[in-house]
Amino acid sequence: MASSLKLGKTIIPYEERKSSRTKRISIRITPEKVRVSAPARTSKREIQAFIEKNREWILENWAKLQETVVTQRRVYETGEKVLYLGKELTLQIINTPHKTISALYKKDQESLEIKIPQDFEGEERQLAIREILEKWYKQKARMVFLQKLSFWSRQMGVSYNQFRLKEQKTRWGSCSSLGNINLNWRAIIATEQVVDYLVIHELSHLLYMDHSSEFWENVARYCPDHASHRRWLREKGPSLII
Ligand SMILES: [Zn+2]
């Protein structure tokens, strides 16, 4: 049963376990919840008093654990894979005596070469790699999306006003009533077919501003597999983070 513990402004998922084999009350904090174990006959009041007595300790350790969960990101080193248009690229990280950071896509080797100053270490190094990777993704996304927009707008006989690259947590794209199209740069990690679908979807909004059956008929005309692409985005989308 899902239950929660409210300590001041903090709400923590809570689990209570009573057992005749447990000799004393104890508290365990995991990244997911706080669990209290107690002897079978412990009263609600005793448990509450015990939590109250340990209140500061619980809050402090819960906060600490939440922080490590948030900062637990993947580590980028040579040999690690990153996705680009649905393909896995192998990272090659090269230390250089220079001060500049660069990323070079080697298509024939399916690799991404990142050069980084050799004096960058630990967290600073990881941060720098993540930054250059994001910059590279955005450059590629802008280029690929513009090519696709130009191709599909000609195919579909529509014209858009402006294109902007966006960073959105929950949206892949949008189209305004002024004919401006926004696309999320993170979509560059998806396959080319999925990117085509996103572009076709937004361009179709130039003709239909809603998601009516006419809208979907138009999408299907240029992208018959749109349902599977939508499913893919729904399922894999949340993991498309760097
Ligand atoms: Zn839409």
Short mmCIF file of C-alpha atoms and ligand atoms in Angstrom, two decimals:
data_model
loop_
_atom_site.label_atom_id
_atom_site.label_comp_id
_atom_site.label_asym_id
_atom_site.label_seq_id
_atom_site.Cartn_x
_atom_site.Cartn_y
_atom_site.Cartn_z
CA MET A 1 0.00 0.00 0.00
CA ALA A 2 1.39 3.40 -0.98
CA SER A 3 1.61 5.72 1.93
CA SER A 4 3.53 8.87 2.68
CA LEU A 5 5.21 10.67 5.51
CA LYS A 6 4.90 14.43 5.85
CA LEU A 7 7.73 16.13 7.69
CA GLY A 8 7.24 19.89 7.52
CA LYS A 9 7.06 20.69 3.81
CA THR A 10 8.70 17.44 2.75
CA ILE A 11 6.58 14.49 1.67
CA ILE A 12 8.37 11.16 1.58
CA PRO A 13 7.01 7.80 0.38
CA TYR A 14 6.63 5.70 3.47
CA GLU A 15 6.39 2.03 4.31
CA GLU A 16 5.71 0.45 7.66
CA ARG A 17 6.59 -3.14 8.46
CA LYS A 18 5.52 -4.85 11.64
CA SER A 19 6.75 -8.29 12.54
CA SER A 20 6.88 -10.46 15.62
CA ARG A 21 10.51 -11.19 14.80
CA THR A 22 11.46 -7.51 15.01
CA LYS A 23 12.74 -6.60 18.45
CA ARG A 24 12.92 -2.82 18.24
CA ILE A 25 11.82 0.07 16.06
CA SER A 26 14.21 1.09 13.32
CA ILE A 27 14.22 3.42 10.32
CA ARG A 28 15.81 2.75 6.96
CA ILE A 29 16.13 5.37 4.21
CA THR A 30 16.50 4.33 0.58
CA PRO A 31 16.47 6.56 -2.54
CA GLU A 32 12.82 5.54 -3.00
CA LYS A 33 11.33 5.69 0.48
CA VAL A 34 11.57 5.68 4.24
CA ARG A 35 10.80 2.36 5.87
CA VAL A 36 10.01 1.84 9.52
CA SER A 37 10.29 -1.66 10.96
CA ALA A 38 8.72 -2.32 14.32
CA PRO A 39 7.73 -5.18 16.62
CA ALA A 40 4.25 -6.50 15.88
CA ARG A 41 2.56 -4.91 18.85
CA THR A 42 3.98 -1.39 18.51
CA SER A 43 1.24 1.25 18.63
CA LYS A 44 0.73 3.97 16.07
CA ARG A 45 1.63 6.54 18.74
CA GLU A 46 4.95 4.85 19.54
CA ILE A 47 5.88 4.80 15.86
CA GLN A 48 4.93 8.45 15.44
CA ALA A 49 6.98 9.40 18.49
CA PHE A 50 9.96 7.48 17.14
CA ILE A 51 9.70 9.25 13.75
CA GLU A 52 9.37 12.60 15.51
CA LYS A 53 12.47 11.92 17.59
CA ASN A 54 14.46 11.14 14.43
CA ARG A 55 12.86 13.84 12.30
CA GLU A 56 16.00 15.88 11.59
CA TRP A 57 18.05 12.78 10.83
CA ILE A 58 15.41 11.51 8.38
CA LEU A 59 15.11 14.85 6.58
CA GLU A 60 18.85 15.32 6.30
CA ASN A 61 19.54 11.84 4.93
CA TRP A 62 16.53 11.82 2.60
CA ALA A 63 17.71 15.13 1.09
CA LYS A 64 21.23 13.80 0.70
CA LEU A 65 20.02 10.66 -1.11
CA GLN A 66 17.73 12.64 -3.43
CA GLU A 67 20.65 14.81 -4.44
CA THR A 68 22.82 11.85 -5.40
CA VAL A 69 19.97 10.39 -7.45
CA VAL A 70 19.63 13.63 -9.42
CA THR A 71 23.37 14.05 -10.06
CA GLN A 72 23.81 10.41 -10.98
CA ARG A 73 24.33 10.87 -14.71
CA ARG A 74 26.13 8.72 -17.14
CA VAL A 75 29.87 8.98 -17.48
CA TYR A 76 31.36 9.67 -20.89
CA GLU A 77 34.60 7.92 -21.72
CA THR A 78 36.20 6.33 -24.77
CA GLY A 79 34.23 3.32 -25.94
CA GLU A 80 30.89 4.54 -24.58
CA LYS A 81 28.03 4.74 -27.09
CA VAL A 82 25.97 7.79 -27.89
CA LEU A 83 22.95 7.89 -30.20
CA TYR A 84 22.65 10.02 -33.31
CA LEU A 85 19.73 9.60 -35.72
CA GLY A 86 19.09 6.19 -34.19
CA LYS A 87 22.66 4.99 -34.79
CA GLU A 88 25.15 4.18 -32.08
CA LEU A 89 28.34 6.20 -32.29
CA THR A 90 31.40 5.21 -30.30
CA LEU A 91 32.98 7.99 -28.30
CA GLN A 92 36.69 8.64 -28.74
CA ILE A 93 37.91 11.02 -26.09
CA ILE A 94 41.34 12.44 -26.77
CA ASN A 95 43.33 14.53 -24.31
CA THR A 96 45.15 17.41 -25.96
CA PRO A 97 47.65 19.98 -24.70
CA HIS A 98 45.46 22.71 -26.25
CA LYS A 99 42.85 24.77 -24.48
CA THR A 100 40.02 24.22 -26.92
CA ILE A 101 37.33 21.55 -26.87
CA SER A 102 35.99 20.11 -30.11
CA ALA A 103 33.76 17.35 -31.43
CA LEU A 104 34.22 15.67 -34.79
CA TYR A 105 31.79 13.18 -36.30
CA LYS A 106 33.55 10.43 -38.22
CA LYS A 107 30.79 8.96 -40.29
CA ASP A 108 32.80 6.12 -41.86
CA GLN A 109 33.94 4.90 -38.43
CA GLU A 110 30.59 5.58 -36.76
CA SER A 111 32.44 7.45 -34.07
CA LEU A 112 32.45 10.83 -32.42
CA GLU A 113 35.86 12.20 -31.58
CA ILE A 114 35.98 14.66 -28.71
CA LYS A 115 39.18 16.55 -27.99
CA ILE A 116 39.56 17.94 -24.53
CA PRO A 117 42.34 19.75 -22.61
CA GLN A 118 44.40 17.19 -20.74
CA ASP A 119 44.32 19.17 -17.49
CA PHE A 120 40.54 18.73 -17.21
CA GLU A 121 39.86 16.10 -14.59
CA GLY A 122 37.01 14.41 -12.80
CA GLU A 123 33.72 16.28 -12.70
CA GLU A 124 35.11 19.22 -14.70
CA ARG A 125 36.09 16.82 -17.49
CA GLN A 126 32.67 15.15 -17.51
CA LEU A 127 30.93 18.50 -17.54
CA ALA A 128 33.03 19.71 -20.46
CA ILE A 129 32.33 16.52 -22.43
CA ARG A 130 28.60 16.82 -21.77
CA GLU A 131 28.65 20.45 -22.88
CA ILE A 132 30.46 19.83 -26.15
CA LEU A 133 28.23 16.83 -26.81
CA GLU A 134 25.13 18.96 -26.34
CA LYS A 135 26.58 21.69 -28.57
CA TRP A 136 27.34 19.11 -31.25
CA TYR A 137 23.83 17.62 -31.02
CA LYS A 138 22.28 21.07 -31.36
CA GLN A 139 24.39 21.92 -34.42
CA LYS A 140 23.45 18.65 -36.09
CA ALA A 141 19.80 19.01 -35.10
CA ARG A 142 19.57 22.48 -36.62
CA MET A 143 21.13 21.29 -39.87
CA VAL A 144 19.11 18.06 -40.18
CA PHE A 145 15.78 19.66 -39.18
CA LEU A 146 16.25 22.51 -41.68
CA GLN A 147 16.99 20.01 -44.47
CA LYS A 148 13.94 17.96 -43.55
CA LEU A 149 11.71 21.02 -43.31
CA SER A 150 12.80 22.21 -46.70
CA PHE A 151 12.33 18.75 -48.26
CA TRP A 152 8.94 18.00 -46.70
CA SER A 153 7.48 21.48 -47.13
CA ARG A 154 8.11 21.15 -50.88
CA GLN A 155 6.64 17.63 -50.95
CA MET A 156 3.57 18.75 -49.02
CA GLY A 157 3.16 22.08 -50.78
CA VAL A 158 3.17 24.17 -47.61
CA SER A 159 5.46 26.93 -46.41
CA TYR A 160 6.41 27.76 -42.85
CA ASN A 161 7.51 31.07 -41.48
CA GLN A 162 10.37 30.58 -39.02
CA PHE A 163 12.12 27.61 -37.51
CA ARG A 164 13.50 27.53 -34.00
CA LEU A 165 15.43 24.86 -32.20
CA LYS A 166 14.00 24.33 -28.75
CA GLU A 167 14.80 22.52 -25.60
CA GLN A 168 11.63 21.23 -24.06
CA LYS A 169 11.20 18.60 -21.44
CA THR A 170 7.86 17.28 -22.61
CA ARG A 171 7.30 18.38 -26.21
CA TRP A 172 8.93 17.25 -29.42
CA GLY A 173 7.67 20.08 -31.50
CA SER A 174 5.06 22.74 -31.99
CA CYS A 175 3.60 24.97 -34.66
CA SER A 176 2.21 28.44 -33.97
CA SER A 177 -0.71 30.15 -35.70
CA LEU A 178 1.89 32.41 -37.32
CA GLY A 179 3.39 29.39 -39.05
CA ASN A 180 6.48 29.21 -36.86
CA ILE A 181 7.79 25.73 -36.23
CA ASN A 182 9.72 24.66 -33.14
CA LEU A 183 11.49 21.34 -32.82
CA ASN A 184 13.22 19.86 -29.80
CA TRP A 185 16.93 19.27 -30.47
CA ARG A 186 16.83 16.05 -28.43
CA ALA A 187 14.84 14.43 -31.23
CA ILE A 188 18.12 14.20 -33.21
CA ILE A 189 18.82 11.08 -31.12
CA ALA A 190 15.78 9.34 -32.62
CA THR A 191 15.84 7.53 -35.97
CA GLU A 192 15.61 9.46 -39.21
CA GLN A 193 12.10 8.08 -39.80
CA VAL A 194 10.96 9.43 -36.44
CA VAL A 195 12.48 12.84 -37.26
CA ASP A 196 10.65 12.76 -40.62
CA TYR A 197 7.42 12.02 -38.79
CA LEU A 198 7.93 14.95 -36.38
CA VAL A 199 8.59 17.33 -39.27
CA ILE A 200 5.57 16.05 -41.24
CA HIS A 201 3.43 16.36 -38.11
CA GLU A 202 4.36 20.02 -37.53
CA LEU A 203 4.08 20.93 -41.22
CA SER A 204 0.59 19.37 -41.28
CA HIS A 205 -0.38 21.86 -38.58
CA LEU A 206 0.06 24.60 -41.20
CA LEU A 207 -3.04 23.11 -42.82
CA TYR A 208 -4.87 21.83 -39.72
CA MET A 209 -4.25 23.48 -36.38
CA ASP A 210 -5.88 20.64 -34.46
CA HIS A 211 -5.47 16.87 -34.23
CA SER A 212 -8.63 16.15 -36.18
CA SER A 213 -9.08 13.11 -38.39
CA GLU A 214 -8.30 15.34 -41.41
CA PHE A 215 -5.01 16.24 -39.76
CA TRP A 216 -4.06 12.59 -39.23
CA GLU A 217 -5.13 11.69 -42.77
CA ASN A 218 -2.75 14.31 -44.05
CA VAL A 219 0.08 13.02 -41.83
CA ALA A 220 -0.59 9.47 -43.02
CA ARG A 221 -0.36 10.54 -46.64
CA TYR A 222 3.33 11.37 -46.17
CA CYS A 223 4.09 9.13 -43.23
CA PRO A 224 2.03 5.90 -43.32
CA ASP A 225 3.88 4.48 -40.28
CA HIS A 226 3.14 7.43 -38.03
CA ALA A 227 1.48 5.28 -35.36
CA SER A 228 4.62 3.26 -34.75
CA HIS A 229 6.76 6.40 -34.64
CA ARG A 230 4.42 7.95 -32.10
CA ARG A 231 4.58 4.80 -30.01
CA TRP A 232 8.36 4.83 -30.19
CA LEU A 233 8.48 8.44 -28.98
CA ARG A 234 6.09 7.69 -26.15
CA GLU A 235 8.06 4.67 -24.98
CA LYS A 236 11.65 5.67 -25.67
CA GLY A 237 11.26 9.44 -25.52
CA PRO A 238 11.76 9.85 -21.78
CA SER A 239 15.15 8.12 -22.04
CA LEU A 240 16.39 10.41 -24.82
CA ILE A 241 18.54 12.42 -22.47
CA ILE A 242 22.25 13.02 -22.50
ZN ZN B 1 0.41 18.26 -33.08
#
